[in-house]
Tab-separated table of C-alpha atoms in Angstrom:
chain	number	residue	atom	x	y	z
A	29	MET	CA	-59.519	-3.800	69.833
A	30	SER	CA	-56.839	-2.124	68.010
A	31	LYS	CA	-57.998	0.272	65.330
A	32	ARG	CA	-55.030	-0.081	63.430
A	33	ASN	CA	-56.804	-3.017	60.830
A	34	TYR	CA	-59.990	-1.034	60.505
A	35	ARG	CA	-58.570	0.784	57.278
A	36	GLY	CA	-61.376	1.594	54.786
A	37	HIS	CA	-63.858	2.746	57.436
A	38	SER	CA	-64.617	6.278	58.408
A	39	PRO	CA	-62.852	7.326	61.685
A	40	ALA	CA	-66.270	8.041	63.114
A	41	LEU	CA	-67.717	4.800	62.513
A	42	ILE	CA	-64.437	3.215	63.954
A	43	ASP	CA	-64.787	5.416	67.207
A	44	LYS	CA	-68.585	4.069	67.432
A	45	TRP	CA	-67.621	0.463	67.178
A	46	PHE	CA	-64.911	0.889	69.995
A	47	ALA	CA	-67.299	2.926	72.217
A	48	GLN	CA	-69.484	-0.121	72.107
A	49	ASP	CA	-66.833	-2.273	72.991
A	50	GLU	CA	-66.422	-0.645	76.047
A	51	GLN	CA	-69.828	-2.058	77.287
A	52	LEU	CA	-68.548	-5.254	78.564
A	53	ASP	CA	-70.638	-5.338	81.668
A	54	ARG	CA	-73.622	-6.806	80.157
A	55	TYR	CA	-72.036	-10.464	81.315
A	56	ASN	CA	-71.615	-12.010	84.652
A	57	SER	CA	-67.958	-11.160	85.608
A	58	LYS	CA	-67.899	-13.764	88.003
A	59	LEU	CA	-68.548	-16.452	85.157
A	60	TYR	CA	-67.196	-14.817	81.907
A	61	TYR	CA	-64.387	-12.548	80.877
A	62	PHE	CA	-63.501	-10.828	77.457
A	63	ASP	CA	-60.144	-11.990	75.665
A	64	GLU	CA	-59.271	-9.264	73.624
A	65	GLN	CA	-56.233	-10.944	71.902
A	66	ALA	CA	-58.527	-13.715	70.928
A	67	ALA	CA	-60.719	-11.764	69.315
A	68	GLN	CA	-58.368	-9.690	67.649
A	69	LEU	CA	-56.511	-12.873	66.354
A	70	VAL	CA	-59.594	-13.709	64.495
A	71	LEU	CA	-59.778	-10.131	63.013
A	72	ASP	CA	-56.375	-10.233	61.925
A	73	PHE	CA	-57.074	-13.679	60.165
A	74	PHE	CA	-59.692	-12.316	58.080
A	75	GLN	CA	-57.798	-8.960	56.959
A	76	THR	CA	-54.479	-11.068	56.377
A	77	PHE	CA	-55.523	-14.022	54.655
A	78	CYS	CA	-59.136	-13.827	53.618
A	79	THR	CA	-60.472	-11.983	50.544
A	80	HIS	CA	-63.544	-10.984	48.814
A	81	VAL	CA	-63.653	-13.535	45.734
A	82	GLU	CA	-66.767	-11.965	43.936
A	83	GLY	CA	-68.178	-8.879	42.769
A	84	GLU	CA	-66.840	-5.410	42.972
A	85	TRP	CA	-64.449	-6.022	45.806
A	86	ALA	CA	-63.028	-9.368	44.588
A	87	GLY	CA	-59.418	-9.433	45.618
A	88	LYS	CA	-59.661	-7.126	48.394
A	89	PRO	CA	-58.994	-7.970	51.992
A	90	LEU	CA	-62.352	-9.201	53.878
A	91	ILE	CA	-62.656	-6.189	56.242
A	92	PRO	CA	-65.780	-7.006	58.566
A	93	GLU	CA	-68.807	-4.671	58.638
A	94	GLN	CA	-70.099	-3.366	61.712
A	95	TRP	CA	-72.294	-5.874	62.194
A	96	GLU	CA	-69.955	-8.881	61.242
A	97	TYR	CA	-67.156	-7.481	63.475
A	98	ARG	CA	-69.616	-7.605	66.614
A	99	VAL	CA	-70.559	-11.096	65.754
A	100	ILE	CA	-66.674	-12.431	65.353
A	101	ARG	CA	-65.659	-10.283	68.242
A	102	ASP	CA	-68.533	-11.659	70.745
A	103	LEU	CA	-68.271	-15.269	69.395
A	104	PHE	CA	-64.275	-15.619	69.891
A	105	GLY	CA	-63.572	-12.950	72.679
A	106	TRP	CA	-66.314	-13.950	75.235
A	107	LYS	CA	-64.961	-16.845	77.380
A	108	ARG	CA	-65.659	-18.817	80.714
A	109	ILE	CA	-63.524	-18.264	83.742
A	110	GLN	CA	-63.950	-21.824	84.784
A	111	ASP	CA	-62.160	-23.371	81.955
A	112	GLY	CA	-60.969	-20.621	79.817
A	113	CYS	CA	-63.207	-21.680	76.849
A	114	ARG	CA	-65.469	-19.761	74.586
A	115	LYS	CA	-68.977	-18.818	76.040
A	116	TYR	CA	-70.638	-19.164	72.738
A	117	ARG	CA	-71.161	-22.675	70.838
A	118	THR	CA	-73.930	-21.707	68.767
A	119	VAL	CA	-74.173	-18.655	66.546
A	120	TYR	CA	-77.526	-18.164	64.864
A	121	ILE	CA	-77.607	-15.699	62.089
A	122	GLU	CA	-80.824	-14.567	60.659
A	123	VAL	CA	-80.541	-11.702	57.969
A	124	PRO	CA	-82.110	-10.834	54.792
A	125	ARG	CA	-80.218	-11.892	51.153
A	126	LYS	CA	-77.179	-10.356	50.113
A	127	ASN	CA	-75.919	-9.021	53.343
A	128	GLY	CA	-72.602	-11.029	53.217
A	129	LYS	CA	-73.441	-14.048	55.688
A	130	THR	CA	-72.214	-16.557	53.258
A	131	THR	CA	-68.497	-14.870	52.723
A	132	LEU	CA	-68.377	-14.436	56.552
A	133	GLY	CA	-69.432	-18.009	57.058
A	134	ALA	CA	-66.603	-19.106	54.763
A	135	GLY	CA	-63.942	-17.009	56.569
A	136	VAL	CA	-65.119	-18.439	60.120
A	137	GLY	CA	-64.896	-21.935	58.551
A	138	LEU	CA	-61.367	-21.452	57.622
A	139	TYR	CA	-60.310	-20.077	60.841
A	140	LEU	CA	-61.820	-22.935	62.684
A	141	THR	CA	-59.794	-25.006	60.282
A	142	LEU	CA	-56.344	-23.360	60.187
A	143	ALA	CA	-56.096	-21.005	63.292
A	144	ASP	CA	-58.330	-22.319	66.187
A	145	HIS	CA	-55.623	-24.477	67.747
A	146	GLU	CA	-57.596	-27.316	67.636
A	147	PRO	CA	-55.974	-30.839	66.960
A	148	GLY	CA	-57.500	-32.454	64.118
A	149	ALA	CA	-60.059	-30.132	63.528
A	150	LYS	CA	-63.013	-31.161	61.343
A	151	VAL	CA	-65.207	-28.402	60.038
A	152	PHE	CA	-68.105	-29.218	57.811
A	153	SER	CA	-70.247	-27.162	55.460
A	154	ALA	CA	-73.829	-28.495	55.263
A	155	ALA	CA	-77.155	-27.544	53.962
A	156	THR	CA	-80.225	-28.943	52.603
A	157	ASP	CA	-78.294	-30.601	49.672
A	158	LYS	CA	-74.471	-30.359	48.301
A	159	ASP	CA	-74.962	-27.545	45.930
A	160	GLN	CA	-76.375	-25.443	48.661
A	161	ALA	CA	-73.651	-26.769	51.012
A	162	ALA	CA	-70.833	-25.956	48.522
A	163	ILE	CA	-71.357	-22.239	48.072
A	164	SER	CA	-69.769	-21.279	51.305
A	165	PHE	CA	-66.970	-23.867	50.782
A	166	GLU	CA	-66.156	-22.765	47.445
A	167	ILE	CA	-65.854	-19.037	48.699
A	168	ALA	CA	-63.508	-20.626	51.177
A	169	LYS	CA	-61.747	-22.742	48.684
A	170	GLN	CA	-60.895	-19.544	46.505
A	171	MET	CA	-59.867	-17.799	49.434
A	172	VAL	CA	-56.931	-20.392	50.200
A	173	GLN	CA	-55.998	-20.455	46.680
A	174	GLY	CA	-55.757	-16.802	46.709
A	175	SER	CA	-53.433	-17.023	49.646
A	176	PRO	CA	-49.866	-17.890	49.077
A	177	GLU	CA	-49.754	-18.439	53.122
A	178	LEU	CA	-52.857	-20.472	53.028
A	179	SER	CA	-51.881	-22.318	49.637
A	180	ARG	CA	-48.907	-23.565	51.300
A	181	ARG	CA	-50.322	-25.093	54.313
A	182	CYS	CA	-53.256	-26.693	52.756
A	183	GLN	CA	-54.129	-29.235	49.981
A	184	VAL	CA	-57.114	-28.263	47.822
A	185	PHE	CA	-59.584	-30.990	46.403
A	186	LYS	CA	-62.894	-30.512	45.016
A	187	SER	CA	-64.857	-30.944	48.052
A	188	THR	CA	-62.031	-30.823	50.696
A	189	ILE	CA	-59.342	-28.638	52.303
A	190	TYR	CA	-56.644	-30.659	53.795
A	191	VAL	CA	-54.182	-29.197	56.353
A	192	PRO	CA	-51.317	-31.696	56.670
A	193	GLN	CA	-49.830	-30.204	59.616
A	194	GLY	CA	-52.156	-31.219	62.420
A	195	GLY	CA	-54.602	-32.989	60.166
A	196	SER	CA	-57.333	-30.800	60.106
A	197	VAL	CA	-60.175	-30.762	57.305
A	198	TYR	CA	-62.764	-28.753	55.977
A	199	ARG	CA	-65.183	-30.255	53.432
A	200	VAL	CA	-68.598	-30.362	52.023
A	201	LEU	CA	-71.194	-32.868	53.456
A	202	SER	CA	-73.225	-34.228	50.500
A	203	ALA	CA	-76.485	-34.810	52.454
A	204	ALA	CA	-77.476	-36.333	55.710
A	205	PRO	CA	-74.656	-38.503	56.993
A	206	LYS	CA	-75.429	-42.170	56.643
A	207	LYS	CA	-73.362	-42.740	59.994
A	208	SER	CA	-72.438	-40.695	63.190
A	209	GLY	CA	-68.941	-40.189	64.669
A	210	LEU	CA	-68.072	-37.040	62.532
A	211	ASN	CA	-66.486	-35.450	65.577
A	212	ALA	CA	-67.280	-32.015	64.554
A	213	HIS	CA	-65.125	-28.969	65.629
A	214	GLY	CA	-66.975	-26.674	63.559
A	215	LEU	CA	-70.313	-26.693	61.388
A	216	ILE	CA	-71.035	-24.227	58.811
A	217	PHE	CA	-74.748	-24.416	58.258
A	218	ASP	CA	-76.372	-22.279	55.509
A	219	GLU	CA	-79.744	-21.804	54.940
A	220	LEU	CA	-81.252	-23.501	57.727
A	221	HIS	CA	-85.109	-22.730	56.979
A	222	GLU	CA	-84.810	-25.153	53.927
A	223	GLN	CA	-84.557	-27.967	56.292
A	224	PRO	CA	-87.367	-30.322	55.848
A	225	ASP	CA	-86.850	-31.921	59.146
A	226	ARG	CA	-84.739	-31.731	62.073
A	227	LYS	CA	-82.630	-35.006	61.435
A	228	LEU	CA	-79.520	-33.205	59.759
A	229	TRP	CA	-79.483	-30.645	62.396
A	230	ASP	CA	-79.434	-33.268	65.070
A	231	ILE	CA	-76.811	-35.295	63.605
A	232	LEU	CA	-74.586	-32.672	63.076
A	233	HIS	CA	-74.927	-30.498	66.183
A	234	THR	CA	-74.533	-33.674	68.505
A	235	SER	CA	-71.346	-34.636	66.778
A	236	THR	CA	-69.661	-31.582	68.441
A	237	ALA	CA	-69.930	-32.930	72.068
A	238	ALA	CA	-66.898	-34.358	72.333
A	239	ARG	CA	-64.974	-31.236	71.146
A	240	ARG	CA	-63.667	-28.406	73.848
A	241	GLN	CA	-64.783	-25.473	72.216
A	242	PRO	CA	-66.854	-26.396	69.326
A	243	VAL	CA	-68.867	-23.939	66.912
A	244	THR	CA	-72.130	-24.453	65.134
A	245	TRP	CA	-72.473	-21.505	62.954
A	246	ALA	CA	-76.097	-21.492	61.704
A	247	MET	CA	-77.278	-18.756	59.057
A	248	THR	CA	-80.275	-18.265	57.072
A	249	THR	CA	-82.865	-15.901	55.746
A	250	ALA	CA	-86.560	-16.322	57.397
A	251	GLY	CA	-88.527	-18.955	56.112
A	252	TYR	CA	-92.605	-19.692	56.299
A	253	ASP	CA	-93.157	-23.151	57.816
A	254	GLN	CA	-93.183	-22.888	61.358
A	255	THR	CA	-93.119	-26.443	62.122
A	256	THR	CA	-89.207	-26.814	60.965
A	257	ILE	CA	-86.008	-26.729	63.071
A	258	CYS	CA	-85.352	-23.417	61.932
A	259	TRP	CA	-88.560	-21.890	63.513
A	260	GLU	CA	-87.531	-23.775	66.697
A	261	ILE	CA	-83.991	-22.186	67.052
A	262	HIS	CA	-85.591	-18.799	65.766
A	263	GLU	CA	-87.790	-18.527	68.305
A	264	ARG	CA	-85.229	-19.704	70.764
A	265	ALA	CA	-83.042	-17.160	69.792
A	266	VAL	CA	-85.261	-14.319	70.076
A	267	ARG	CA	-86.026	-15.254	73.350
A	268	VAL	CA	-82.427	-15.124	74.374
A	269	ARG	CA	-81.949	-12.026	72.617
A	270	ASP	CA	-85.148	-10.427	74.701
A	271	GLY	CA	-83.899	-11.817	77.880
A	272	ILE	CA	-87.022	-14.167	78.414
A	273	PHE	CA	-84.853	-17.386	78.289
A	274	ASP	CA	-81.254	-17.955	79.564
A	275	ASP	CA	-78.899	-20.003	77.112
A	276	PRO	CA	-75.389	-18.523	77.630
A	277	SER	CA	-73.844	-20.897	74.812
A	278	LEU	CA	-76.141	-19.224	71.930
A	279	LEU	CA	-75.372	-15.964	70.246
A	280	PRO	CA	-78.348	-14.924	68.661
A	281	VAL	CA	-77.974	-12.294	65.852
A	282	ILE	CA	-81.351	-11.387	63.790
A	283	PHE	CA	-81.806	-8.339	61.565
A	284	ALA	CA	-85.491	-8.193	60.529
A	285	ALA	CA	-88.314	-5.990	59.803
A	286	GLU	CA	-91.601	-6.248	61.886
A	287	GLU	CA	-95.081	-6.925	60.686
A	288	LYS	CA	-96.008	-3.702	62.028
A	289	ASP	CA	-93.389	-1.825	59.991
A	290	ASP	CA	-94.060	-0.441	56.540
A	291	TRP	CA	-92.478	-2.826	54.198
A	292	THR	CA	-92.707	-0.289	51.496
A	293	ALA	CA	-90.560	2.356	53.396
A	294	GLU	CA	-86.657	2.603	52.820
A	295	GLU	CA	-86.507	3.399	56.712
A	296	THR	CA	-87.625	-0.504	56.972
A	297	TRP	CA	-85.506	-1.727	54.530
A	298	ARG	CA	-82.329	-0.131	56.397
A	299	LYS	CA	-83.486	-1.610	59.602
A	300	ALA	CA	-83.652	-5.006	58.398
A	301	ASN	CA	-80.482	-5.014	56.068
A	302	PRO	CA	-77.287	-4.249	58.121
A	303	ASN	CA	-75.344	-3.907	54.745
A	304	PHE	CA	-77.834	-1.583	53.494
A	305	GLY	CA	-75.933	0.705	50.762
A	306	ILE	CA	-72.896	-1.621	50.865
A	307	SER	CA	-73.713	-5.322	49.517
A	308	VAL	CA	-77.369	-4.547	49.265
A	309	LYS	CA	-78.351	-1.673	46.867
A	310	ALA	CA	-81.056	0.611	47.596
A	311	GLU	CA	-81.796	0.820	43.887
A	312	PHE	CA	-82.454	-2.748	43.572
A	313	LEU	CA	-84.757	-2.885	46.685
A	314	ARG	CA	-86.902	-0.058	45.394
A	315	THR	CA	-87.461	-2.247	42.010
A	316	GLU	CA	-88.353	-5.455	43.910
A	317	CYS	CA	-90.527	-3.519	46.532
A	318	LYS	CA	-92.501	-2.043	43.406
A	319	THR	CA	-92.778	-5.496	41.882
A	320	ALA	CA	-94.211	-6.667	45.008
A	321	GLN	CA	-96.955	-3.699	45.204
A	322	GLU	CA	-97.797	-4.924	41.615
A	323	VAL	CA	-97.727	-8.416	42.112
A	324	PRO	CA	-99.212	-9.756	45.374
A	325	ALA	CA	-98.142	-12.836	45.116
A	326	TYR	CA	-94.671	-11.667	44.951
A	327	GLN	CA	-94.972	-9.646	48.586
A	328	ASN	CA	-94.210	-12.668	50.725
A	329	THR	CA	-91.209	-13.384	48.649
A	330	PHE	CA	-89.884	-9.696	49.238
A	331	LYS	CA	-90.849	-9.747	52.793
A	332	ARG	CA	-88.910	-12.715	53.584
A	333	LEU	CA	-86.076	-12.740	51.651
A	334	HIS	CA	-85.177	-8.742	51.700
A	335	LEU	CA	-86.917	-7.675	55.056
A	336	ASN	CA	-86.215	-11.341	56.914
A	337	ILE	CA	-89.886	-11.478	57.894
A	338	TRP	CA	-91.456	-14.912	58.530
A	339	THR	CA	-94.470	-15.455	56.324
A	340	ARG	CA	-97.456	-17.953	56.796
A	341	GLN	CA	-96.928	-19.311	53.038
A	342	ILE	CA	-95.186	-19.024	50.020
A	343	GLU	CA	-96.856	-16.785	48.214
A	344	LEU	CA	-99.705	-14.407	49.013
A	345	TRP	CA	-102.925	-14.784	47.149
A	346	MET	CA	-104.664	-12.198	49.141
A	347	PRO	CA	-103.344	-9.366	51.180
A	348	ARG	CA	-103.532	-10.025	55.032
A	349	GLU	CA	-105.108	-6.786	55.554
A	350	LYS	CA	-107.825	-7.622	52.862
A	351	TRP	CA	-108.350	-11.158	54.445
A	352	GLU	CA	-108.913	-9.861	57.643
A	353	LEU	CA	-111.613	-7.541	56.766
A	354	CYS	CA	-113.520	-10.623	55.451
A	355	GLY	CA	-114.290	-11.555	59.057
A	356	GLU	CA	-115.728	-7.996	59.664
A	357	ALA	CA	-117.836	-8.241	56.340
A	358	PHE	CA	-119.091	-11.861	57.086
A	359	PRO	CA	-120.006	-12.164	60.553
A	360	LEU	CA	-120.362	-16.011	61.525
A	361	GLU	CA	-122.916	-15.510	64.497
A	362	PRO	CA	-125.991	-15.377	62.684
A	363	LEU	CA	-125.060	-18.684	61.016
A	364	GLY	CA	-125.141	-20.607	64.036
A	365	GLY	CA	-126.848	-24.215	63.599
A	366	GLU	CA	-127.170	-23.516	59.697
A	367	GLU	CA	-125.830	-26.181	57.563
A	368	CYS	CA	-122.326	-25.174	56.306
A	369	PHE	CA	-120.211	-26.081	53.439
A	370	ALA	CA	-116.362	-25.599	53.117
A	371	GLY	CA	-114.070	-25.274	50.155
A	372	LEU	CA	-110.764	-26.430	50.628
A	373	ASP	CA	-107.642	-26.480	48.276
A	374	LEU	CA	-105.800	-29.939	48.844
A	375	SER	CA	-103.465	-29.642	45.841
A	376	SER	CA	-100.297	-29.396	47.993
A	377	ILE	CA	-101.104	-32.420	50.229
């Protein structure tokens, strides 16, 4: 990668990134190669045409942070020797809230629409409902409107960005498509953990089958329901990351605390939040953590949304460590053969 485009970051941090880039031997050189020019083109696109659209950095170039840089570099740089197409087809990004994943997804959606050299590219923004799906798309739309170069190439509508030259389109899906045949080149799937079932995921992901090198870009925070499609992909991503399962098409990107970590410690917050101190403010997490300590019902919310820990329920009635002590305080063995009564809360069923 060229260092010239990384203005705004410290020289020491830039050197660290490029030192990591030299570790290119982790893939089988008989199957894959790293295309430095292809990866650089995406980074150039981000910094030349994409901008932040909200908050303190609004209007400034979208220069990827370290973790974002690595994801973009790996996705667009690694290719298969057999056909020169990208190695990765699915990117699973699981990070806590406010780490910039939505803005990053918007930039990727624009690149896939405008600059990926895919004739008639169709890119879709999807989520549980249209409002959620529109969040990333709206950011992309504002990036286009803020760029004279992109504005000249695109026609921008309420829920669609159309590129007349080539016929590419980037649009929001209102809900689960009523028919198949979408022929997607790119999918920007937001908050996957909110999907009630696998129907939408299966329809959209299988719609990429006819494309040469499609990208399914799934981003989410941790959930609580371990029967969902998100948990299924989360578990697959963890196994791929840990080398337990081989899926060369899946790029797992997971930043999370572990259950054994001290969830009240700043060190744990830093571990889970790659943008800690940048878009994730330490003062905010301190306030939220204090609230979670004082209000047990908020603990699971804090752990899921800010530490990316999968919980077993939305709200916590009793801290887990106290619940586990109940088993020690009330041994069941002496009750064998006795008549038993159970109290069940069925209000949510």
